[in-house]
mmCIF file of C-alpha atoms in Angstrom:
data_model
loop_
_atom_site.group_PDB
_atom_site.id
_atom_site.type_symbol
_atom_site.label_atom_id
_atom_site.label_comp_id
_atom_site.label_asym_id
_atom_site.label_seq_id
_atom_site.Cartn_x
_atom_site.Cartn_y
_atom_site.Cartn_z
ATOM 1 C CA MET A 231 -24.541 4.415 -2.964
ATOM 2 C CA PRO A 232 -26.339 7.384 -4.698
ATOM 3 C CA LEU A 233 -25.726 10.752 -4.334
ATOM 4 C CA GLN A 234 -28.378 12.266 -0.998
ATOM 5 C CA ASN A 235 -31.181 14.475 -2.486
ATOM 6 C CA TYR A 236 -29.628 17.822 -0.978
ATOM 7 C CA GLN A 237 -26.545 15.805 -2.343
ATOM 8 C CA TYR A 238 -27.873 16.124 -6.249
ATOM 9 C CA ASP A 239 -29.372 19.178 -5.269
ATOM 10 C CA THR A 240 -26.336 21.259 -4.433
ATOM 11 C CA ILE A 241 -24.309 20.167 -7.336
ATOM 12 C CA MET A 242 -27.418 20.783 -9.743
ATOM 13 C CA ARG A 243 -27.766 23.973 -8.169
ATOM 14 C CA GLU A 244 -24.590 24.545 -8.681
ATOM 15 C CA TYR A 245 -24.677 23.658 -12.488
ATOM 16 C CA SER A 246 -28.273 26.120 -12.962
ATOM 17 C CA ARG A 247 -25.614 29.441 -12.010
ATOM 18 C CA ARG A 248 -23.267 28.669 -15.138
ATOM 19 C CA GLN A 249 -25.484 29.073 -17.329
ATOM 20 C CA ALA A 250 -28.074 32.050 -15.566
ATOM 21 C CA GLN A 251 -24.285 33.236 -15.715
ATOM 22 C CA SER A 252 -23.107 32.585 -19.014
ATOM 23 C CA ARG A 253 -26.975 33.731 -20.093
ATOM 24 C CA TYR A 254 -25.471 36.550 -17.963
ATOM 25 C CA ASP A 255 -22.278 37.251 -19.429
ATOM 26 C CA LEU A 256 -23.590 36.348 -23.297
ATOM 27 C CA GLU A 257 -26.023 39.161 -23.165
ATOM 28 C CA GLN A 258 -23.531 41.692 -21.986
ATOM 29 C CA ARG A 259 -21.276 40.365 -24.944
ATOM 30 C CA ARG A 260 -23.762 41.259 -27.381
ATOM 31 C CA THR A 261 -25.315 44.033 -26.059
ATOM 32 C CA ALA A 262 -22.546 45.905 -26.546
ATOM 33 C CA VAL A 263 -20.676 44.407 -30.145
ATOM 34 C CA TYR A 264 -23.825 45.416 -31.220
ATOM 35 C CA GLU A 265 -23.742 48.944 -29.962
ATOM 36 C CA GLU A 266 -19.797 48.541 -31.894
ATOM 37 C CA ILE A 267 -21.353 46.978 -34.501
ATOM 38 C CA PRO A 268 -24.917 47.257 -35.577
ATOM 39 C CA ARG A 269 -24.935 45.072 -38.832
ATOM 40 C CA LEU A 270 -24.618 42.185 -35.743
ATOM 41 C CA LYS A 271 -27.691 43.138 -34.895
ATOM 42 C CA GLU A 272 -29.444 42.835 -38.336
ATOM 43 C CA ILE A 273 -27.631 39.700 -39.423
ATOM 44 C CA ASP A 274 -29.057 37.827 -36.152
ATOM 45 C CA ARG A 275 -32.224 39.366 -36.986
ATOM 46 C CA GLU A 276 -32.229 38.139 -40.831
ATOM 47 C CA VAL A 277 -30.711 34.108 -39.134
ATOM 48 C CA ALA A 278 -33.375 34.286 -36.838
ATOM 49 C CA SER A 279 -36.291 34.797 -39.232
ATOM 50 C CA LEU A 280 -34.854 32.863 -41.939
ATOM 51 C CA SER A 281 -34.522 29.546 -39.819
ATOM 52 C CA ALA A 282 -37.834 30.089 -38.270
ATOM 53 C CA ASP A 283 -39.289 29.927 -42.160
ATOM 54 C CA LYS A 284 -37.327 26.959 -42.425
ATOM 55 C CA ALA A 285 -39.062 25.835 -39.509
ATOM 56 C CA ARG A 286 -42.201 26.219 -40.677
ATOM 57 C CA ALA A 287 -41.669 25.191 -44.008
ATOM 58 C CA LEU A 288 -40.010 21.244 -42.303
ATOM 59 C CA LEU A 289 -43.149 21.325 -40.491
ATOM 60 C CA GLY A 290 -45.261 21.488 -43.574
ATOM 61 C CA GLY A 291 -43.118 18.914 -46.066
ATOM 62 C CA GLN A 292 -41.988 21.603 -47.920
ATOM 63 C CA ASP A 293 -38.970 21.286 -49.789
ATOM 64 C CA CYS A 294 -39.376 24.631 -52.185
ATOM 65 C CA GLY A 295 -36.581 27.048 -51.546
ATOM 66 C CA LEU A 296 -35.244 24.831 -48.356
ATOM 67 C CA ASP A 297 -31.708 25.123 -49.960
ATOM 68 C CA ASP A 298 -32.333 28.526 -50.795
ATOM 69 C CA LEU A 299 -32.732 29.742 -47.059
ATOM 70 C CA LYS A 300 -30.142 26.911 -46.512
ATOM 71 C CA ALA A 301 -27.740 29.029 -48.603
ATOM 72 C CA SER A 302 -29.056 32.579 -47.250
ATOM 73 C CA ILE A 303 -28.222 31.012 -43.268
ATOM 74 C CA THR A 304 -24.992 30.063 -44.404
ATOM 75 C CA LEU A 305 -23.495 33.941 -46.199
ATOM 76 C CA LEU A 306 -25.511 35.602 -43.294
ATOM 77 C CA SER A 307 -23.084 33.534 -41.010
ATOM 78 C CA ARG A 308 -20.241 34.003 -42.590
ATOM 79 C CA GLU A 309 -20.701 37.250 -42.658
ATOM 80 C CA ARG A 310 -21.274 38.035 -38.579
ATOM 81 C CA MET A 311 -18.272 35.687 -38.630
ATOM 82 C CA ASP A 312 -16.360 38.908 -41.298
ATOM 83 C CA LEU A 313 -17.695 40.975 -38.960
ATOM 84 C CA LEU A 314 -16.898 40.254 -35.391
ATOM 85 C CA ASP A 315 -12.685 38.612 -36.537
ATOM 86 C CA ALA A 316 -12.773 42.372 -38.694
ATOM 87 C CA ASN A 317 -13.090 43.836 -35.511
ATOM 88 C CA GLY A 318 -10.673 41.433 -33.644
ATOM 89 C CA TYR A 319 -13.519 39.430 -31.706
ATOM 90 C CA PRO A 320 -13.139 35.503 -31.649
ATOM 91 C CA GLU A 321 -16.183 33.938 -34.263
ATOM 92 C CA ASP A 322 -17.658 32.633 -31.244
ATOM 93 C CA TYR A 323 -18.170 36.001 -29.382
ATOM 94 C CA LEU A 324 -21.517 35.906 -29.582
ATOM 95 C CA GLU A 325 -22.427 32.254 -29.332
ATOM 96 C CA PRO A 326 -22.430 30.560 -24.803
ATOM 97 C CA HIS A 327 -19.293 30.373 -23.203
ATOM 98 C CA TYR A 328 -19.292 27.471 -20.945
ATOM 99 C CA VAL A 329 -17.524 26.294 -18.034
ATOM 100 C CA CYS A 330 -18.278 22.506 -19.363
ATOM 101 C CA PRO A 331 -18.400 22.522 -23.468
ATOM 102 C CA LEU A 332 -19.583 19.425 -23.405
ATOM 103 C CA CYS A 333 -22.833 18.442 -21.533
ATOM 104 C CA GLN A 334 -23.037 22.649 -21.895
ATOM 105 C CA ASP A 335 -23.644 23.022 -18.184
ATOM 106 C CA THR A 336 -26.449 20.980 -17.334
ATOM 107 C CA GLY A 337 -24.303 18.186 -16.319
ATOM 108 C CA TYR A 338 -25.313 15.541 -18.369
ATOM 109 C CA ILE A 339 -24.790 14.360 -21.858
ATOM 110 C CA GLY A 340 -27.974 12.687 -23.247
ATOM 111 C CA SER A 341 -29.016 9.998 -20.308
ATOM 112 C CA GLN A 342 -25.456 9.914 -19.152
ATOM 113 C CA LYS A 343 -23.181 12.097 -16.126
ATOM 114 C CA CYS A 344 -21.104 14.180 -17.893
ATOM 115 C CA THR A 345 -16.945 13.773 -16.533
ATOM 116 C CA CYS A 346 -17.848 17.122 -14.843
ATOM 117 C CA PHE A 347 -20.724 15.644 -13.118
ATOM 118 C CA LYS A 348 -18.702 12.974 -11.804
ATOM 119 C CA LYS A 349 -15.640 15.050 -10.657
ATOM 120 C CA ALA A 350 -18.388 17.631 -9.404
ATOM 121 C CA GLU A 351 -19.773 14.548 -6.979
ATOM 122 C CA ILE A 352 -16.040 13.558 -5.988
ATOM 123 C CA GLU A 353 -15.447 17.294 -5.120
ATOM 124 C CA LEU A 354 -18.515 17.284 -2.560
ATOM 125 C CA LEU A 355 -17.828 13.982 -0.773
ATOM 126 C CA TYR A 356 -14.987 15.302 0.154
ATOM 127 C CA ALA A 357 -15.677 18.899 1.351
ATOM 128 C CA GLN A 358 -18.758 17.226 3.116
ATOM 129 C CA SER A 359 -16.143 13.665 4.273
ATOM 130 C CA ASN A 360 -14.224 16.290 6.782
ATOM 131 C CA LEU A 361 -10.591 15.366 5.211
ATOM 132 C CA ARG A 362 -9.935 17.333 1.858
ATOM 133 C CA GLU A 363 -6.930 19.199 2.533
ATOM 134 C CA ILE A 364 -5.397 16.098 5.063
ATOM 135 C CA LEU A 365 -5.623 13.804 1.954
ATOM 136 C CA GLU A 366 -3.511 15.483 0.366
ATOM 137 C CA LYS A 367 -0.874 14.579 3.052
ATOM 138 C CA GLU A 368 -2.324 11.250 4.532
ATOM 139 C CA ASN A 369 -2.938 8.249 1.508
ATOM 140 C CA PHE A 370 -0.915 5.484 0.220
ATOM 141 C CA ASP A 371 1.370 7.045 -1.573
ATOM 142 C CA HIS A 372 2.642 9.001 1.225
ATOM 143 C CA PHE A 373 2.715 5.820 3.862
ATOM 144 C CA SER A 374 6.292 4.713 4.920
ATOM 145 C CA PHE A 375 7.963 2.208 6.894
ATOM 146 C CA ASP A 376 10.508 3.812 7.917
ATOM 147 C CA TYR A 377 8.964 4.296 11.027
ATOM 148 C CA TYR A 378 8.493 1.431 12.168
ATOM 149 C CA SER A 379 10.856 -0.776 14.264
ATOM 150 C CA ASP A 380 12.590 -4.542 13.022
ATOM 151 C CA THR A 381 13.777 -4.718 16.948
ATOM 152 C CA ILE A 382 9.948 -3.020 18.589
ATOM 153 C CA THR A 383 7.914 -6.987 18.769
ATOM 154 C CA ASN A 384 4.354 -7.960 19.201
ATOM 155 C CA ASP A 385 4.370 -10.776 21.898
ATOM 156 C CA ALA A 386 1.108 -12.130 20.952
ATOM 157 C CA THR A 387 2.300 -12.436 16.810
ATOM 158 C CA GLY A 388 6.203 -12.448 17.462
ATOM 159 C CA LEU A 389 6.139 -10.219 14.143
ATOM 160 C CA SER A 390 8.330 -6.913 14.427
ATOM 161 C CA ALA A 391 6.769 -3.218 14.687
ATOM 162 C CA ARG A 392 7.031 -3.092 11.017
ATOM 163 C CA GLU A 393 6.278 -6.400 9.572
ATOM 164 C CA THR A 394 2.669 -5.457 12.047
ATOM 165 C CA ALA A 395 2.634 -2.197 9.997
ATOM 166 C CA LEU A 396 3.197 -4.252 6.257
ATOM 167 C CA ARG A 397 0.494 -6.576 7.387
ATOM 168 C CA ALA A 398 -2.317 -3.135 7.848
ATOM 169 C CA TYR A 399 -1.247 -2.217 4.770
ATOM 170 C CA ASN A 400 -1.806 -4.579 3.580
ATOM 171 C CA THR A 401 -5.625 -4.713 5.009
ATOM 172 C CA ALA A 402 -5.727 -1.751 4.073
ATOM 173 C CA ARG A 403 -4.934 -2.409 0.500
ATOM 174 C CA SER A 404 -7.300 -5.290 0.291
ATOM 175 C CA PHE A 405 -9.977 -2.973 2.139
ATOM 176 C CA VAL A 406 -10.868 -0.901 -0.682
ATOM 177 C CA ARG A 407 -10.126 -3.499 -3.475
ATOM 178 C CA ASP A 408 -12.213 -5.798 -2.238
ATOM 179 C CA PHE A 409 -14.887 -2.616 -0.842
ATOM 180 C CA ASP A 410 -17.778 -2.920 -3.580
ATOM 181 C CA ASP A 411 -17.968 -6.247 -3.595
ATOM 182 C CA ARG A 412 -18.005 -8.142 0.272
ATOM 183 C CA PHE A 413 -19.416 -5.831 3.764
ATOM 184 C CA GLN A 414 -16.286 -5.623 5.734
ATOM 185 C CA ASN A 415 -15.208 -3.397 8.665
ATOM 186 C CA LEU A 416 -11.558 -2.428 10.623
ATOM 187 C CA PHE A 417 -11.109 -2.463 13.863
ATOM 188 C CA PHE A 418 -7.253 -0.263 14.471
ATOM 189 C CA TYR A 419 -6.531 -0.196 17.482
ATOM 190 C CA GLY A 420 -2.666 0.243 18.858
ATOM 191 C CA ASN A 421 -1.109 2.845 20.632
ATOM 192 C CA THR A 422 -1.139 6.994 20.658
ATOM 193 C CA GLY A 423 0.100 8.091 16.916
ATOM 194 C CA VAL A 424 1.440 4.712 15.245
ATOM 195 C CA GLY A 425 -0.657 4.864 12.217
ATOM 196 C CA LYS A 426 -3.909 4.274 13.301
ATOM 197 C CA THR A 427 -5.243 7.720 11.617
ATOM 198 C CA PHE A 428 -2.566 7.420 8.922
ATOM 199 C CA LEU A 429 -3.962 4.213 7.635
ATOM 200 C CA SER A 430 -7.822 5.423 7.236
ATOM 201 C CA HIS A 431 -7.288 8.685 5.801
ATOM 202 C CA CYS A 432 -5.407 5.861 3.002
ATOM 203 C CA ILE A 433 -8.573 4.310 2.731
ATOM 204 C CA ALA A 434 -10.787 6.996 2.286
ATOM 205 C CA ALA A 435 -8.457 9.011 -0.461
ATOM 206 C CA GLU A 436 -8.758 6.092 -1.888
ATOM 207 C CA LEU A 437 -12.475 5.779 -1.640
ATOM 208 C CA LEU A 438 -13.155 9.529 -2.523
ATOM 209 C CA LYS A 439 -11.233 9.278 -5.984
ATOM 210 C CA SER A 440 -14.286 6.596 -6.864
ATOM 211 C CA ALA A 441 -16.548 9.183 -6.381
ATOM 212 C CA HIS A 442 -17.385 6.757 -2.539
ATOM 213 C CA CYS A 443 -19.689 8.565 0.659
ATOM 214 C CA VAL A 444 -17.030 9.043 3.454
ATOM 215 C CA LEU A 445 -17.551 10.656 6.294
ATOM 216 C CA TYR A 446 -15.173 11.249 8.703
ATOM 217 C CA PHE A 447 -15.823 12.273 12.794
ATOM 218 C CA SER A 448 -13.217 11.941 15.554
ATOM 219 C CA ALA A 449 -15.833 10.281 18.451
ATOM 220 C CA PHE A 450 -15.691 13.248 20.414
ATOM 221 C CA ASP A 451 -17.702 15.564 16.753
ATOM 222 C CA LEU A 452 -19.765 12.310 16.272
ATOM 223 C CA PHE A 453 -21.038 11.833 19.522
ATOM 224 C CA ASP A 454 -21.804 16.026 19.807
ATOM 225 C CA LEU A 455 -23.352 15.652 16.186
ATOM 226 C CA LEU A 456 -25.429 12.947 17.693
ATOM 227 C CA ALA A 457 -26.592 14.088 20.794
ATOM 228 C CA GLN A 458 -27.509 18.093 19.418
ATOM 229 C CA SER A 459 -29.721 15.217 16.844
ATOM 230 C CA THR A 460 -31.710 13.672 19.754
ATOM 231 C CA PHE A 461 -32.395 16.771 21.779
ATOM 232 C CA SER A 462 -33.043 19.095 18.533
ATOM 233 C CA ARG A 463 -35.924 19.000 16.032
ATOM 234 C CA LYS A 464 -34.264 20.809 13.177
ATOM 235 C CA ALA A 465 -33.990 18.812 10.447
ATOM 236 C CA GLU A 466 -31.162 18.979 9.118
ATOM 237 C CA HIS A 467 -29.687 17.283 12.364
ATOM 238 C CA THR A 468 -32.003 14.902 11.009
ATOM 239 C CA ASP A 469 -30.634 14.831 8.280
ATOM 240 C CA GLU A 470 -27.250 14.470 8.579
ATOM 241 C CA GLU A 471 -27.525 11.416 11.387
ATOM 242 C CA HIS A 472 -30.131 9.584 8.802
ATOM 243 C CA PHE A 473 -26.290 10.720 6.314
ATOM 244 C CA ILE A 474 -24.221 9.237 9.054
ATOM 245 C CA PHE A 475 -25.841 5.907 9.027
ATOM 246 C CA ASP A 476 -25.731 5.517 5.129
ATOM 247 C CA CYS A 477 -23.040 6.452 3.852
ATOM 248 C CA ASP A 478 -20.624 4.076 2.235
ATOM 249 C CA LEU A 479 -17.753 4.895 4.989
ATOM 250 C CA LEU A 480 -18.139 6.284 8.299
ATOM 251 C CA ILE A 481 -14.667 6.795 9.711
ATOM 252 C CA ILE A 482 -14.595 7.009 13.764
ATOM 253 C CA ASP A 483 -11.317 7.485 15.386
ATOM 254 C CA ASP A 484 -9.968 8.309 18.215
ATOM 255 C CA LEU A 485 -12.874 5.806 20.132
ATOM 256 C CA GLY A 486 -11.774 6.887 23.634
ATOM 257 C CA THR A 487 -10.698 10.145 23.941
ATOM 258 C CA GLU A 488 -14.425 11.545 24.643
ATOM 259 C CA LEU A 489 -16.475 11.907 27.114
ATOM 260 C CA THR A 490 -17.566 8.829 28.115
ATOM 261 C CA ASN A 491 -21.783 7.744 29.889
ATOM 262 C CA SER A 492 -24.681 5.961 29.149
ATOM 263 C CA PHE A 493 -26.213 8.177 26.539
ATOM 264 C CA VAL A 494 -22.297 8.402 24.585
ATOM 265 C CA SER A 495 -22.525 4.430 25.262
ATOM 266 C CA SER A 496 -25.420 3.776 23.880
ATOM 267 C CA GLN A 497 -25.240 5.947 20.381
ATOM 268 C CA LEU A 498 -22.099 4.475 19.763
ATOM 269 C CA PHE A 499 -23.906 0.447 19.515
ATOM 270 C CA LEU A 500 -27.098 2.264 18.396
ATOM 271 C CA CYS A 501 -24.563 3.893 14.906
ATOM 272 C CA ILE A 502 -22.299 0.171 14.827
ATOM 273 C CA ASN A 503 -25.513 -1.840 14.735
ATOM 274 C CA GLU A 504 -27.466 0.051 12.712
ATOM 275 C CA ARG A 505 -24.569 0.642 10.197
ATOM 276 C CA ILE A 506 -24.059 -3.217 10.331
ATOM 277 C CA MET A 507 -28.510 -3.733 9.914
ATOM 278 C CA ARG A 508 -27.712 -1.665 6.356
ATOM 279 C CA ARG A 509 -24.708 -3.391 5.891
ATOM 280 C CA LYS A 510 -22.733 -0.042 5.203
ATOM 281 C CA SER A 511 -18.620 0.111 6.669
ATOM 282 C CA THR A 512 -17.253 1.332 9.515
ATOM 283 C CA ILE A 513 -13.725 2.353 10.267
ATOM 284 C CA ILE A 514 -12.870 2.664 13.998
ATOM 285 C CA SER A 515 -9.726 3.673 15.683
ATOM 286 C CA THR A 516 -8.894 3.523 19.397
ATOM 287 C CA ASN A 517 -5.309 3.604 21.456
ATOM 288 C CA LEU A 518 -7.854 1.643 24.022
ATOM 289 C CA LYS A 519 -6.279 -2.269 24.920
ATOM 290 C CA LEU A 520 -8.942 -5.153 23.874
ATOM 291 C CA GLU A 521 -9.926 -5.307 27.612
ATOM 292 C CA ASP A 522 -10.302 -2.326 28.795
ATOM 293 C CA PHE A 523 -13.371 -1.369 25.615
ATOM 294 C CA SER A 524 -15.850 -3.509 26.861
ATOM 295 C CA ASP A 525 -15.201 -1.713 30.464
ATOM 296 C CA THR A 526 -15.007 1.384 28.818
ATOM 297 C CA TYR A 527 -18.430 1.255 26.831
ATOM 298 C CA SER A 528 -20.380 -2.257 27.270
ATOM 299 C CA GLU A 529 -19.528 -5.291 26.315
ATOM 300 C CA ARG A 530 -22.574 -5.849 24.146
ATOM 301 C CA THR A 531 -20.601 -3.212 22.444
ATOM 302 C CA PHE A 532 -17.892 -4.530 22.207
ATOM 303 C CA SER A 533 -19.437 -8.123 21.315
ATOM 304 C CA ARG A 534 -20.708 -6.649 18.455
ATOM 305 C CA ILE A 535 -17.921 -5.039 16.673
ATOM 306 C CA ALA A 536 -15.594 -8.749 17.143
ATOM 307 C CA SER A 537 -17.892 -10.464 15.620
ATOM 308 C CA ASN A 538 -18.482 -7.774 12.376
ATOM 309 C CA TYR A 539 -15.652 -6.099 12.319
ATOM 310 C CA GLN A 540 -11.907 -6.857 10.939
ATOM 311 C CA MET A 541 -9.478 -6.510 14.817
ATOM 312 C CA VAL A 542 -5.976 -4.481 13.393
ATOM 313 C CA LYS A 543 -2.972 -4.070 15.953
ATOM 314 C CA LEU A 544 -0.078 -1.450 15.476
ATOM 315 C CA ILE A 545 2.709 -1.359 17.365
ATOM 316 C CA GLY A 546 5.476 0.765 17.515
ATOM 317 C CA LYS A 547 6.920 4.378 18.981
ATOM 318 C CA ASP A 548 4.514 7.398 18.266
ATOM 319 C CA ILE A 549 5.590 8.722 14.979
ATOM 320 C CA ARG A 550 4.671 12.132 15.286
ATOM 321 C CA ILE A 551 7.783 12.188 18.036
ATOM 322 C CA GLU A 552 10.075 11.123 15.764
ATOM 323 C CA LYS A 553 8.799 12.673 12.948
ATOM 324 C CA ILE A 554 10.528 15.864 15.341
ATOM 325 C CA PHE A 555 13.575 14.615 16.062
ATOM 326 C CA LEU A 556 14.464 13.420 11.986
ATOM 327 C CA GLY A 557 13.501 16.652 11.521
ATOM 328 C CA GLY A 558 10.241 16.228 10.247
ATOM 329 C CA LYS A 559 11.157 14.630 7.137
#
């Protein structure tokens, strides 16, 4: 999805800051070097005057004398570079120094976003996803099947924990691959520590790389934010609620660990339903058993999830505990 206005403004403010800093730094260098080499100031004045004469001649359609003007400017420019070099300065010392020379810190090359702007988009989305640091470790490259048993099986499917994890992994990969082509949602469920959150992070990492807007919330933090938005008149809370409904992917982690009440149940249905209506993807992970879910929230909410989400179960031992016994490997 396109950046929200406030996200775009955040990036453009950084470009404005860079441009202002570049102008300030150039002026500081120019002032210092003019004092050291007065002739440079004279040259710059002469070049500016000749350039103005050249511009007036071109606007007036006068060809006479243009070659002389060009030659004079070239000679002065050469003298300028020689003076800088003779005094130990690089030739571009009196030119603006940009963070990105390609777009000269404007963010655009013509009408197209510069590569630095696209990088800034991704950086901003990472920062706002609440996942920046965790995704360095929890991504598809670090997903391991070693923690899943070949002997523990799912009674319903007959698949082992490892086979079940492989199926969930492939589902997560397909979710990323098809993300832009079809609307889809995932519901990860199973016991504590079997990899539900890890797989959610894997998906988030891949989508953030391609500049999709991903938001991650624990269930507690999400409902706390929605409560603030509901009971506060502050504009920033309204904006945050809107973004929850409209981001490319919303991840709700550990659903069922929060204090559940009528407000939480109604807000969960609102969030799920609103995102389905807008065709915005959502991933939910929970330790709750399916038969307990509708009792915890409502049959209406579970029905909405069951008919619009792919249900993905993971089984096995608590990987966090397994890692402790294996020395963190």
